[in-house]
PDB file of C-alpha atoms and ligand atoms in Angstrom:
ATOM      1  CA  UNK A   1       9.837  16.842   0.899  1.00 85.00           C
ATOM      2  CA  UNK A   2       7.691  13.814   1.222  1.00 97.00           C
ATOM      3  CA  UNK A   3       8.427  11.139   4.204  1.00 98.00           C
ATOM      4  CA  UNK A   4       8.871   8.031   3.252  1.00 98.00           C
ATOM      5  CA  UNK A   5       6.467   5.395   4.342  1.00 98.00           C
ATOM      6  CA  UNK A   6       7.398   1.955   4.284  1.00 98.00           C
ATOM      7  CA  UNK A   7       4.410  -0.622   5.133  1.00 98.00           C
ATOM      8  CA  UNK A   8       4.304  -4.215   5.578  1.00 98.00           C
ATOM      9  CA  UNK A   9       1.679  -6.217   3.544  1.00 98.00           C
ATOM     10  CA  UNK A  10       1.714  -9.154   6.035  1.00 98.00           C
ATOM     11  CA  UNK A  11      -1.239 -10.796   3.613  1.00 98.00           C
ATOM     12  CA  UNK A  12      -3.024 -13.904   5.195  1.00 98.00           C
ATOM     13  CA  UNK A  13      -0.043 -14.866   7.295  1.00 98.00           C
ATOM     14  CA  UNK A  14       0.368 -14.896  11.460  1.00 97.00           C
ATOM     15  CA  UNK A  15      -0.571 -16.695  14.433  1.00 98.00           C
ATOM     16  CA  UNK A  16      -0.844 -15.123  17.403  1.00 98.00           C
ATOM     17  CA  UNK A  17       3.080 -16.206  18.374  1.00 98.00           C
ATOM     18  CA  UNK A  18       4.413 -15.315  15.159  1.00 98.00           C
ATOM     19  CA  UNK A  19       2.745 -11.942  15.096  1.00 98.00           C
ATOM     20  CA  UNK A  20       3.825 -11.273  18.797  1.00 98.00           C
ATOM     21  CA  UNK A  21       7.391 -12.470  18.006  1.00 98.00           C
ATOM     22  CA  UNK A  22       7.224 -10.407  14.750  1.00 98.00           C
ATOM     23  CA  UNK A  23       5.848  -7.043  15.995  1.00 98.00           C
ATOM     24  CA  UNK A  24       7.923  -6.970  19.372  1.00 98.00           C
ATOM     25  CA  UNK A  25      10.912  -7.158  16.949  1.00 98.00           C
ATOM     26  CA  UNK A  26       9.713  -4.397  14.790  1.00 98.00           C
ATOM     27  CA  UNK A  27       9.133  -2.520  17.746  1.00 98.00           C
ATOM     28  CA  UNK A  28      12.700  -2.782  18.937  1.00 97.00           C
ATOM     29  CA  UNK A  29      14.415  -2.398  15.608  1.00 97.00           C
ATOM     30  CA  UNK A  30      12.239   0.841  15.072  1.00 96.00           C
ATOM     31  CA  UNK A  31      14.861   3.073  16.723  1.00 93.00           C
ATOM     32  CA  UNK A  32      17.808   2.685  14.188  1.00 93.00           C
ATOM     33  CA  UNK A  33      15.051   3.297  11.664  1.00 95.00           C
ATOM     34  CA  UNK A  34      15.432   7.578  10.918  1.00 91.00           C
ATOM     35  CA  UNK A  35      13.351   9.153   8.940  1.00 96.00           C
ATOM     36  CA  UNK A  36      11.016   7.032   7.248  1.00 98.00           C
ATOM     37  CA  UNK A  37       7.426   6.388   8.948  1.00 98.00           C
ATOM     38  CA  UNK A  38       6.814   2.598   9.293  1.00 98.00           C
ATOM     39  CA  UNK A  39       3.325   1.064   9.211  1.00 98.00           C
ATOM     40  CA  UNK A  40       2.404  -2.699   9.316  1.00 98.00           C
ATOM     41  CA  UNK A  41      -1.080  -3.686   7.465  1.00 98.00           C
ATOM     42  CA  UNK A  42      -2.003  -7.451   9.663  1.00 98.00           C
ATOM     43  CA  UNK A  43      -4.871  -9.479   8.950  1.00 98.00           C
ATOM     44  CA  UNK A  44      -8.085  -8.731  10.750  1.00 98.00           C
ATOM     45  CA  UNK A  45      -7.603 -11.321  13.923  1.00 98.00           C
ATOM     46  CA  UNK A  46      -4.327 -10.232  14.703  1.00 98.00           C
ATOM     47  CA  UNK A  47      -5.177  -5.849  14.476  1.00 98.00           C
ATOM     48  CA  UNK A  48      -6.160  -6.208  18.802  1.00 98.00           C
ATOM     49  CA  UNK A  49      -2.850  -7.649  19.171  1.00 98.00           C
ATOM     50  CA  UNK A  50      -1.089  -4.822  16.792  1.00 98.00           C
ATOM     51  CA  UNK A  51      -2.928  -1.883  18.312  1.00 98.00           C
ATOM     52  CA  UNK A  52      -1.723  -3.568  21.803  1.00 98.00           C
ATOM     53  CA  UNK A  53       1.971  -3.742  20.703  1.00 98.00           C
ATOM     54  CA  UNK A  54       2.358  -0.891  18.601  1.00 98.00           C
ATOM     55  CA  UNK A  55       0.734   1.335  20.798  1.00 96.00           C
ATOM     56  CA  UNK A  56       3.445   4.735  21.626  1.00 93.00           C
ATOM     57  CA  UNK A  57       5.944   2.870  19.315  1.00 96.00           C
ATOM     58  CA  UNK A  58       4.820   5.254  16.312  1.00 96.00           C
ATOM     59  CA  UNK A  59       4.564   2.280  14.481  1.00 98.00           C
ATOM     60  CA  UNK A  60       1.503   2.571  12.160  1.00 98.00           C
ATOM     61  CA  UNK A  61      -0.873  -0.263  12.163  1.00 98.00           C
ATOM     62  CA  UNK A  62      -2.949  -0.813   8.944  1.00 98.00           C
ATOM     63  CA  UNK A  63      -5.662  -3.676   7.512  1.00 98.00           C
ATOM     64  CA  UNK A  64      -5.595  -4.997   4.015  1.00 98.00           C
ATOM     65  CA  UNK A  65      -9.502  -4.760   2.886  1.00 98.00           C
ATOM     66  CA  UNK A  66     -12.530  -2.654   4.121  1.00 98.00           C
ATOM     67  CA  UNK A  67     -16.159  -2.918   3.599  1.00 98.00           C
ATOM     68  CA  UNK A  68     -17.463  -0.743   1.430  1.00 98.00           C
ATOM     69  CA  UNK A  69     -20.527  -0.457   3.690  1.00 98.00           C
ATOM     70  CA  UNK A  70     -20.769   1.396   7.024  1.00 95.00           C
ATOM     71  CA  UNK A  71     -22.252  -1.456   9.026  1.00 95.00           C
ATOM     72  CA  UNK A  72     -25.086  -3.942   9.603  1.00 96.00           C
ATOM     73  CA  UNK A  73     -25.942  -7.648   7.806  1.00 98.00           C
ATOM     74  CA  UNK A  74     -22.771  -8.206   6.154  1.00 98.00           C
ATOM     75  CA  UNK A  75     -21.415 -10.760   6.984  1.00 98.00           C
ATOM     76  CA  UNK A  76     -17.952 -11.586   6.870  1.00 97.00           C
ATOM     77  CA  UNK A  77     -17.433  -7.951   6.696  1.00 98.00           C
ATOM     78  CA  UNK A  78     -15.353  -5.676   8.499  1.00 98.00           C
ATOM     79  CA  UNK A  79     -16.118  -1.397   8.361  1.00 98.00           C
ATOM     80  CA  UNK A  80     -13.721   1.327   8.327  1.00 98.00           C
ATOM     81  CA  UNK A  81     -15.474   2.347  11.909  1.00 98.00           C
ATOM     82  CA  UNK A  82     -14.200  -0.840  12.933  1.00 98.00           C
ATOM     83  CA  UNK A  83     -10.769  -0.417  12.127  1.00 98.00           C
ATOM     84  CA  UNK A  84     -10.836   2.751  13.230  1.00 98.00           C
ATOM     85  CA  UNK A  85     -11.829   1.420  16.418  1.00 98.00           C
ATOM     86  CA  UNK A  86      -8.895  -0.658  16.740  1.00 98.00           C
ATOM     87  CA  UNK A  87      -5.794   2.283  15.726  1.00 98.00           C
ATOM     88  CA  UNK A  88      -5.706   1.721  12.525  1.00 98.00           C
ATOM     89  CA  UNK A  89      -4.594   4.250  10.633  1.00 98.00           C
ATOM     90  CA  UNK A  90      -3.860   2.927   7.269  1.00 98.00           C
ATOM     91  CA  UNK A  91      -5.655   0.250   4.474  1.00 98.00           C
ATOM     92  CA  UNK A  92      -4.658  -1.384   1.660  1.00 98.00           C
ATOM     93  CA  UNK A  93      -7.406  -0.716  -1.037  1.00 98.00           C
ATOM     94  CA  UNK A  94      -6.660  -2.558  -4.312  1.00 98.00           C
ATOM     95  CA  UNK A  95      -4.294  -4.638  -4.437  1.00 98.00           C
ATOM     96  CA  UNK A  96      -3.892  -6.945  -7.274  1.00 97.00           C
ATOM     97  CA  UNK A  97      -4.771  -9.965  -5.144  1.00 97.00           C
ATOM     98  CA  UNK A  98      -8.002  -8.816  -4.186  1.00 98.00           C
ATOM     99  CA  UNK A  99      -8.780  -7.139  -7.982  1.00 98.00           C
ATOM    100  CA  UNK A 100      -7.968 -10.707  -9.605  1.00 97.00           C
ATOM    101  CA  UNK A 101      -9.250 -13.214  -6.450  1.00 97.00           C
ATOM    102  CA  UNK A 102     -12.513 -11.346  -5.376  1.00 98.00           C
ATOM    103  CA  UNK A 103     -13.555  -9.329  -8.373  1.00 98.00           C
ATOM    104  CA  UNK A 104     -12.553  -6.470  -7.123  1.00 98.00           C
ATOM    105  CA  UNK A 105     -13.892  -3.486  -9.464  1.00 98.00           C
ATOM    106  CA  UNK A 106     -12.432   0.443  -9.644  1.00 98.00           C
ATOM    107  CA  UNK A 107     -16.100   1.185  -8.282  1.00 98.00           C
ATOM    108  CA  UNK A 108     -15.541  -1.025  -5.433  1.00 98.00           C
ATOM    109  CA  UNK A 109     -11.829  -0.079  -4.515  1.00 98.00           C
ATOM    110  CA  UNK A 110     -13.065   3.643  -4.993  1.00 98.00           C
ATOM    111  CA  UNK A 111     -15.675   3.393  -2.466  1.00 98.00           C
ATOM    112  CA  UNK A 112     -13.719   1.492  -0.193  1.00 98.00           C
ATOM    113  CA  UNK A 113     -11.243   4.739  -0.547  1.00 98.00           C
ATOM    114  CA  UNK A 114     -14.280   6.499  -0.011  1.00 98.00           C
ATOM    115  CA  UNK A 115     -15.578   5.183   2.863  1.00 98.00           C
ATOM    116  CA  UNK A 116     -11.562   4.920   4.975  1.00 98.00           C
ATOM    117  CA  UNK A 117     -11.276   8.117   4.181  1.00 98.00           C
ATOM    118  CA  UNK A 118     -14.557   9.248   5.788  1.00 98.00           C
ATOM    119  CA  UNK A 119     -13.523   7.100   8.750  1.00 98.00           C
ATOM    120  CA  UNK A 120     -10.156   9.405   8.919  1.00 98.00           C
ATOM    121  CA  UNK A 121      -7.996   6.374   7.652  1.00 98.00           C
ATOM    122  CA  UNK A 122      -5.237   6.875   4.791  1.00 98.00           C
ATOM    123  CA  UNK A 123      -5.877   3.966   2.340  1.00 98.00           C
ATOM    124  CA  UNK A 124      -3.306   2.867   0.034  1.00 98.00           C
ATOM    125  CA  UNK A 125      -4.420   2.956  -3.513  1.00 98.00           C
ATOM    126  CA  UNK A 126      -2.875  -0.248  -5.026  1.00 98.00           C
ATOM    127  CA  UNK A 127      -2.350  -0.420  -9.003  1.00 98.00           C
ATOM    128  CA  UNK A 128      -0.148  -2.102 -11.720  1.00 98.00           C
ATOM    129  CA  UNK A 129      -0.231  -4.219 -14.858  1.00 97.00           C
ATOM    130  CA  UNK A 130      -0.032  -7.527 -15.763  1.00 95.00           C
ATOM    131  CA  UNK A 131       3.006  -9.292 -17.507  1.00 93.00           C
ATOM    132  CA  UNK A 132       1.293  -9.682 -20.597  1.00 94.00           C
ATOM    133  CA  UNK A 133       0.195  -5.461 -20.073  1.00 95.00           C
ATOM    134  CA  UNK A 134       3.696  -4.686 -19.613  1.00 95.00           C
ATOM    135  CA  UNK A 135       4.901  -6.683 -22.769  1.00 92.00           C
ATOM    136  CA  UNK A 136       2.303  -5.291 -25.122  1.00 96.00           C
ATOM    137  CA  UNK A 137       2.890  -1.745 -23.893  1.00 96.00           C
ATOM    138  CA  UNK A 138       0.181  -1.121 -22.400  1.00 98.00           C
ATOM    139  CA  UNK A 139       1.356  -0.422 -19.113  1.00 97.00           C
ATOM    140  CA  UNK A 140       0.401   3.323 -18.335  1.00 98.00           C
ATOM    141  CA  UNK A 141      -3.114   3.143 -20.436  1.00 98.00           C
ATOM    142  CA  UNK A 142      -3.951   0.305 -17.521  1.00 98.00           C
ATOM    143  CA  UNK A 143      -2.370   2.735 -14.595  1.00 98.00           C
ATOM    144  CA  UNK A 144      -4.231   5.479 -16.557  1.00 98.00           C
ATOM    145  CA  UNK A 145      -7.329   3.781 -15.935  1.00 98.00           C
ATOM    146  CA  UNK A 146      -7.337   2.233 -12.702  1.00 98.00           C
ATOM    147  CA  UNK A 147      -6.444   5.836 -11.504  1.00 98.00           C
ATOM    148  CA  UNK A 148      -8.965   7.614 -13.394  1.00 98.00           C
ATOM    149  CA  UNK A 149     -11.576   4.415 -12.172  1.00 98.00           C
ATOM    150  CA  UNK A 150     -10.989   6.290  -8.184  1.00 98.00           C
ATOM    151  CA  UNK A 151     -10.651   9.462  -9.504  1.00 98.00           C
ATOM    152  CA  UNK A 152     -13.111   9.962 -11.776  1.00 98.00           C
ATOM    153  CA  UNK A 153     -15.748   8.647  -8.769  1.00 98.00           C
ATOM    154  CA  UNK A 154     -14.314   9.877  -5.580  1.00 98.00           C
ATOM    155  CA  UNK A 155     -12.444  13.123  -7.134  1.00 98.00           C
ATOM    156  CA  UNK A 156      -9.253  14.570  -6.899  1.00 98.00           C
ATOM    157  CA  UNK A 157      -9.192  16.407  -3.193  1.00 98.00           C
ATOM    158  CA  UNK A 158      -9.383  12.903  -2.023  1.00 98.00           C
ATOM    159  CA  UNK A 159      -5.987  12.158  -3.620  1.00 98.00           C
ATOM    160  CA  UNK A 160      -4.749  14.297  -0.731  1.00 98.00           C
ATOM    161  CA  UNK A 161      -5.620  11.903   1.670  1.00 98.00           C
ATOM    162  CA  UNK A 162      -4.495   8.391   0.468  1.00 98.00           C
ATOM    163  CA  UNK A 163      -1.017   7.308  -0.501  1.00 98.00           C
ATOM    164  CA  UNK A 164      -0.279   5.166  -3.888  1.00 98.00           C
ATOM    165  CA  UNK A 165       1.573   2.088  -4.250  1.00 98.00           C
ATOM    166  CA  UNK A 166       2.720   0.428  -7.958  1.00 98.00           C
ATOM    167  CA  UNK A 167       2.923  -2.361  -7.812  1.00 97.00           C
ATOM    168  CA  UNK A 168       3.690  -4.383 -10.916  1.00 97.00           C
ATOM    169  CA  UNK A 169       1.624  -7.729 -10.596  1.00 95.00           C
ATOM    170  CA  UNK A 170       4.151  -9.381 -12.108  1.00 94.00           C
ATOM    171  CA  UNK A 171       6.334  -8.484  -9.659  1.00 91.00           C
ATOM    172  CA  UNK A 172       4.441  -9.686  -6.810  1.00 88.00           C
ATOM    173  CA  UNK A 173       4.860 -13.093  -5.205  1.00 79.00           C
ATOM    174  CA  UNK A 174       7.357 -14.232  -8.086  1.00 82.00           C
ATOM    175  CA  UNK A 175      10.814 -12.595  -6.652  1.00 78.00           C
ATOM    176  CA  UNK A 176      10.977 -10.379  -9.286  1.00 83.00           C
ATOM    177  CA  UNK A 177      11.459  -7.081  -8.925  1.00 84.00           C
ATOM    178  CA  UNK A 178      10.881  -4.488 -11.572  1.00 88.00           C
ATOM    179  CA  UNK A 179      14.193  -2.295 -12.335  1.00 93.00           C
ATOM    180  CA  UNK A 180      14.771   1.063 -10.467  1.00 96.00           C
ATOM    181  CA  UNK A 181      14.170   2.927 -13.592  1.00 96.00           C
ATOM    182  CA  UNK A 182      11.406   0.632 -14.813  1.00 96.00           C
ATOM    183  CA  UNK A 183       9.591   1.564 -11.561  1.00 97.00           C
ATOM    184  CA  UNK A 184      10.594   5.496 -11.328  1.00 98.00           C
ATOM    185  CA  UNK A 185       9.539   5.404 -15.012  1.00 98.00           C
ATOM    186  CA  UNK A 186       5.717   4.456 -14.037  1.00 98.00           C
ATOM    187  CA  UNK A 187       6.190   6.597 -10.391  1.00 98.00           C
ATOM    188  CA  UNK A 188       6.556   9.704 -12.746  1.00 98.00           C
ATOM    189  CA  UNK A 189       3.781   8.583 -15.161  1.00 98.00           C
ATOM    190  CA  UNK A 190       1.614   8.075 -11.811  1.00 98.00           C
ATOM    191  CA  UNK A 191       2.653  11.851 -10.371  1.00 98.00           C
ATOM    192  CA  UNK A 192       1.937  13.234 -14.117  1.00 98.00           C
ATOM    193  CA  UNK A 193      -1.276  12.320 -14.004  1.00 98.00           C
ATOM    194  CA  UNK A 194      -2.213  13.272 -10.339  1.00 98.00           C
ATOM    195  CA  UNK A 195      -0.518  16.303 -11.655  1.00 98.00           C
ATOM    196  CA  UNK A 196      -3.244  16.743 -14.391  1.00 98.00           C
ATOM    197  CA  UNK A 197      -5.683  17.392 -11.735  1.00 98.00           C
ATOM    198  CA  UNK A 198      -3.515  19.227  -9.131  1.00 98.00           C
ATOM    199  CA  UNK A 199      -0.134  19.942  -9.415  1.00 98.00           C
ATOM    200  CA  UNK A 200      -0.206  20.534  -5.568  1.00 98.00           C
ATOM    201  CA  UNK A 201      -1.225  17.288  -4.498  1.00 98.00           C
ATOM    202  CA  UNK A 202       0.876  15.660  -6.936  1.00 98.00           C
ATOM    203  CA  UNK A 203       3.893  17.448  -4.783  1.00 98.00           C
ATOM    204  CA  UNK A 204       2.803  15.547  -1.714  1.00 98.00           C
ATOM    205  CA  UNK A 205       1.823  12.564  -2.441  1.00 98.00           C
ATOM    206  CA  UNK A 206       3.672   9.189  -1.864  1.00 98.00           C
ATOM    207  CA  UNK A 207       3.776   6.776  -4.308  1.00 98.00           C
ATOM    208  CA  UNK A 208       4.903   3.756  -3.021  1.00 98.00           C
ATOM    209  CA  UNK A 209       6.657   0.640  -4.585  1.00 97.00           C
ATOM    210  CA  UNK A 210       5.784  -2.885  -4.313  1.00 96.00           C
ATOM    211  CA  UNK A 211       6.180  -5.940  -6.066  1.00 90.00           C
ATOM    212  CA  UNK A 212       9.010  -7.724  -4.071  1.00 87.00           C
ATOM    213  CA  UNK A 213      10.858  -4.976  -2.554  1.00 94.00           C
ATOM    214  CA  UNK A 214      13.393  -6.494  -0.054  1.00 94.00           C
ATOM    215  CA  UNK A 215      16.362  -5.816   1.699  1.00 95.00           C
ATOM    216  CA  UNK A 216      19.206  -6.162  -1.089  1.00 95.00           C
ATOM    217  CA  UNK A 217      16.780  -4.095  -3.287  1.00 95.00           C
ATOM    218  CA  UNK A 218      15.448  -1.383  -1.554  1.00 97.00           C
ATOM    219  CA  UNK A 219      18.074   1.219  -1.095  1.00 97.00           C
ATOM    220  CA  UNK A 220      18.369   1.335  -4.845  1.00 97.00           C
ATOM    221  CA  UNK A 221      14.575   1.521  -5.390  1.00 97.00           C
ATOM    222  CA  UNK A 222      14.168   3.720  -2.763  1.00 97.00           C
ATOM    223  CA  UNK A 223      16.831   6.284  -3.654  1.00 97.00           C
ATOM    224  CA  UNK A 224      14.943   6.986  -7.262  1.00 97.00           C
ATOM    225  CA  UNK A 225      13.367  10.536  -7.121  1.00 97.00           C
ATOM    226  CA  UNK A 226       9.320   9.579  -7.396  1.00 98.00           C
ATOM    227  CA  UNK A 227       9.734   6.420  -4.791  1.00 98.00           C
ATOM    228  CA  UNK A 228       8.673   7.676  -1.460  1.00 98.00           C
ATOM    229  CA  UNK A 229       8.447   4.416  -0.282  1.00 98.00           C
ATOM    230  CA  UNK A 230       7.488   0.808  -0.119  1.00 98.00           C
ATOM    231  CA  UNK A 231       4.829  -1.800   0.304  1.00 98.00           C
ATOM    232  CA  UNK A 232       6.273  -4.605   1.452  1.00 97.00           C
ATOM    233  CA  UNK A 233       4.811  -8.403   0.675  1.00 96.00           C
ATOM    234  CA  UNK A 234       7.142 -11.515   2.169  1.00 95.00           C
ATOM    235  CA  UNK A 235      10.164  -9.323   3.442  1.00 96.00           C
ATOM    236  CA  UNK A 236       7.727  -7.688   5.932  1.00 98.00           C
ATOM    237  CA  UNK A 237       7.148 -11.318   7.802  1.00 98.00           C
ATOM    238  CA  UNK A 238      11.214 -11.453   9.031  1.00 98.00           C
ATOM    239  CA  UNK A 239      11.638  -8.228  11.717  1.00 98.00           C
ATOM    240  CA  UNK A 240      15.162  -8.027  10.502  1.00 97.00           C
ATOM    241  CA  UNK A 241      14.525  -7.608   6.473  1.00 97.00           C
ATOM    242  CA  UNK A 242      11.756  -5.217   7.097  1.00 98.00           C
ATOM    243  CA  UNK A 243      13.816  -3.159   9.654  1.00 98.00           C
ATOM    244  CA  UNK A 244      16.655  -3.365   6.799  1.00 97.00           C
ATOM    245  CA  UNK A 245      13.924  -1.671   4.475  1.00 98.00           C
ATOM    246  CA  UNK A 246      12.897   1.213   6.634  1.00 98.00           C
ATOM    247  CA  UNK A 247      16.540   1.832   6.982  1.00 97.00           C
ATOM    248  CA  UNK A 248      16.751   2.751   3.933  1.00 96.00           C
ATOM    249  CA  UNK A 249      13.883   4.894   3.282  1.00 92.00           C
TER     250      UNK A 249
HETATM  251  C1  3PY B   1       4.389  -8.136  -2.648  1.00 88.63           C
HETATM  252  O1  3PY B   1       5.751  -7.882  -2.412  1.00 88.63           O
HETATM  253  O2  3PY B   1       4.872  -9.129  -2.875  1.00 88.63           O
HETATM  254  C2  3PY B   1       3.269  -7.707  -2.438  1.00 88.63           C
HETATM  255  O3  3PY B   1       2.023  -7.897  -2.782  1.00 88.63           O
HETATM  256  C3  3PY B   1       3.523  -6.352  -1.780  1.00 88.63           C
HETATM  257  O4  3PY B   1       2.072  -5.661  -1.168  1.00 88.63           O
END
């Protein structure tokens, strides 16, 4: 049985005071969440606050990016060891916003996944197709290539130590959501792809759905057999909404 994971992706949002209010709200409501594991992936400057406010809450802290290199002269970068030092359990790798705006290739993403695992964190590896690709019937081809692009570099065994998030690019920040059936179909495709290499890992691996999951649609999405949680954008910025999604998990 896979325990659902609901992870907030705050993206580039939050000040010290808004983050303090949001984290405190999530911590105080977390007791009402029976089953799901909860994580919040905050911007780097808020990790320090997150570590302090989430201590002993059972809620995991995560980051949204990591450097491919272990340390040294990489101005502006943050290493996996630094994230671990700040209490991070999770790190988002390969979000479509990073693929699109920062030119992250499968090679870079594979390195980020690899250094994160080596440092003891669990990467959340994001994959997803654009609207054009879906309309051209290329969804499986694109997602298959994104998974291969990482698996061929770091090996199937690493998939035992990561989570996958299916995030259709057309559903990110648009308010559009994949229907539960559309999402389930892609999740099955991803699980089968992992099963081609290892049936045991495929059975265990959590595949989250991301892309405008919100309080109103979470229950239906999360009731699908192969949707093992959510990576939550905008709705993770409102404690009550995020908690409703966590309760649906
Ligand atoms: C969204 O829901 O918009 C996301 O990108 C989650 O990562």
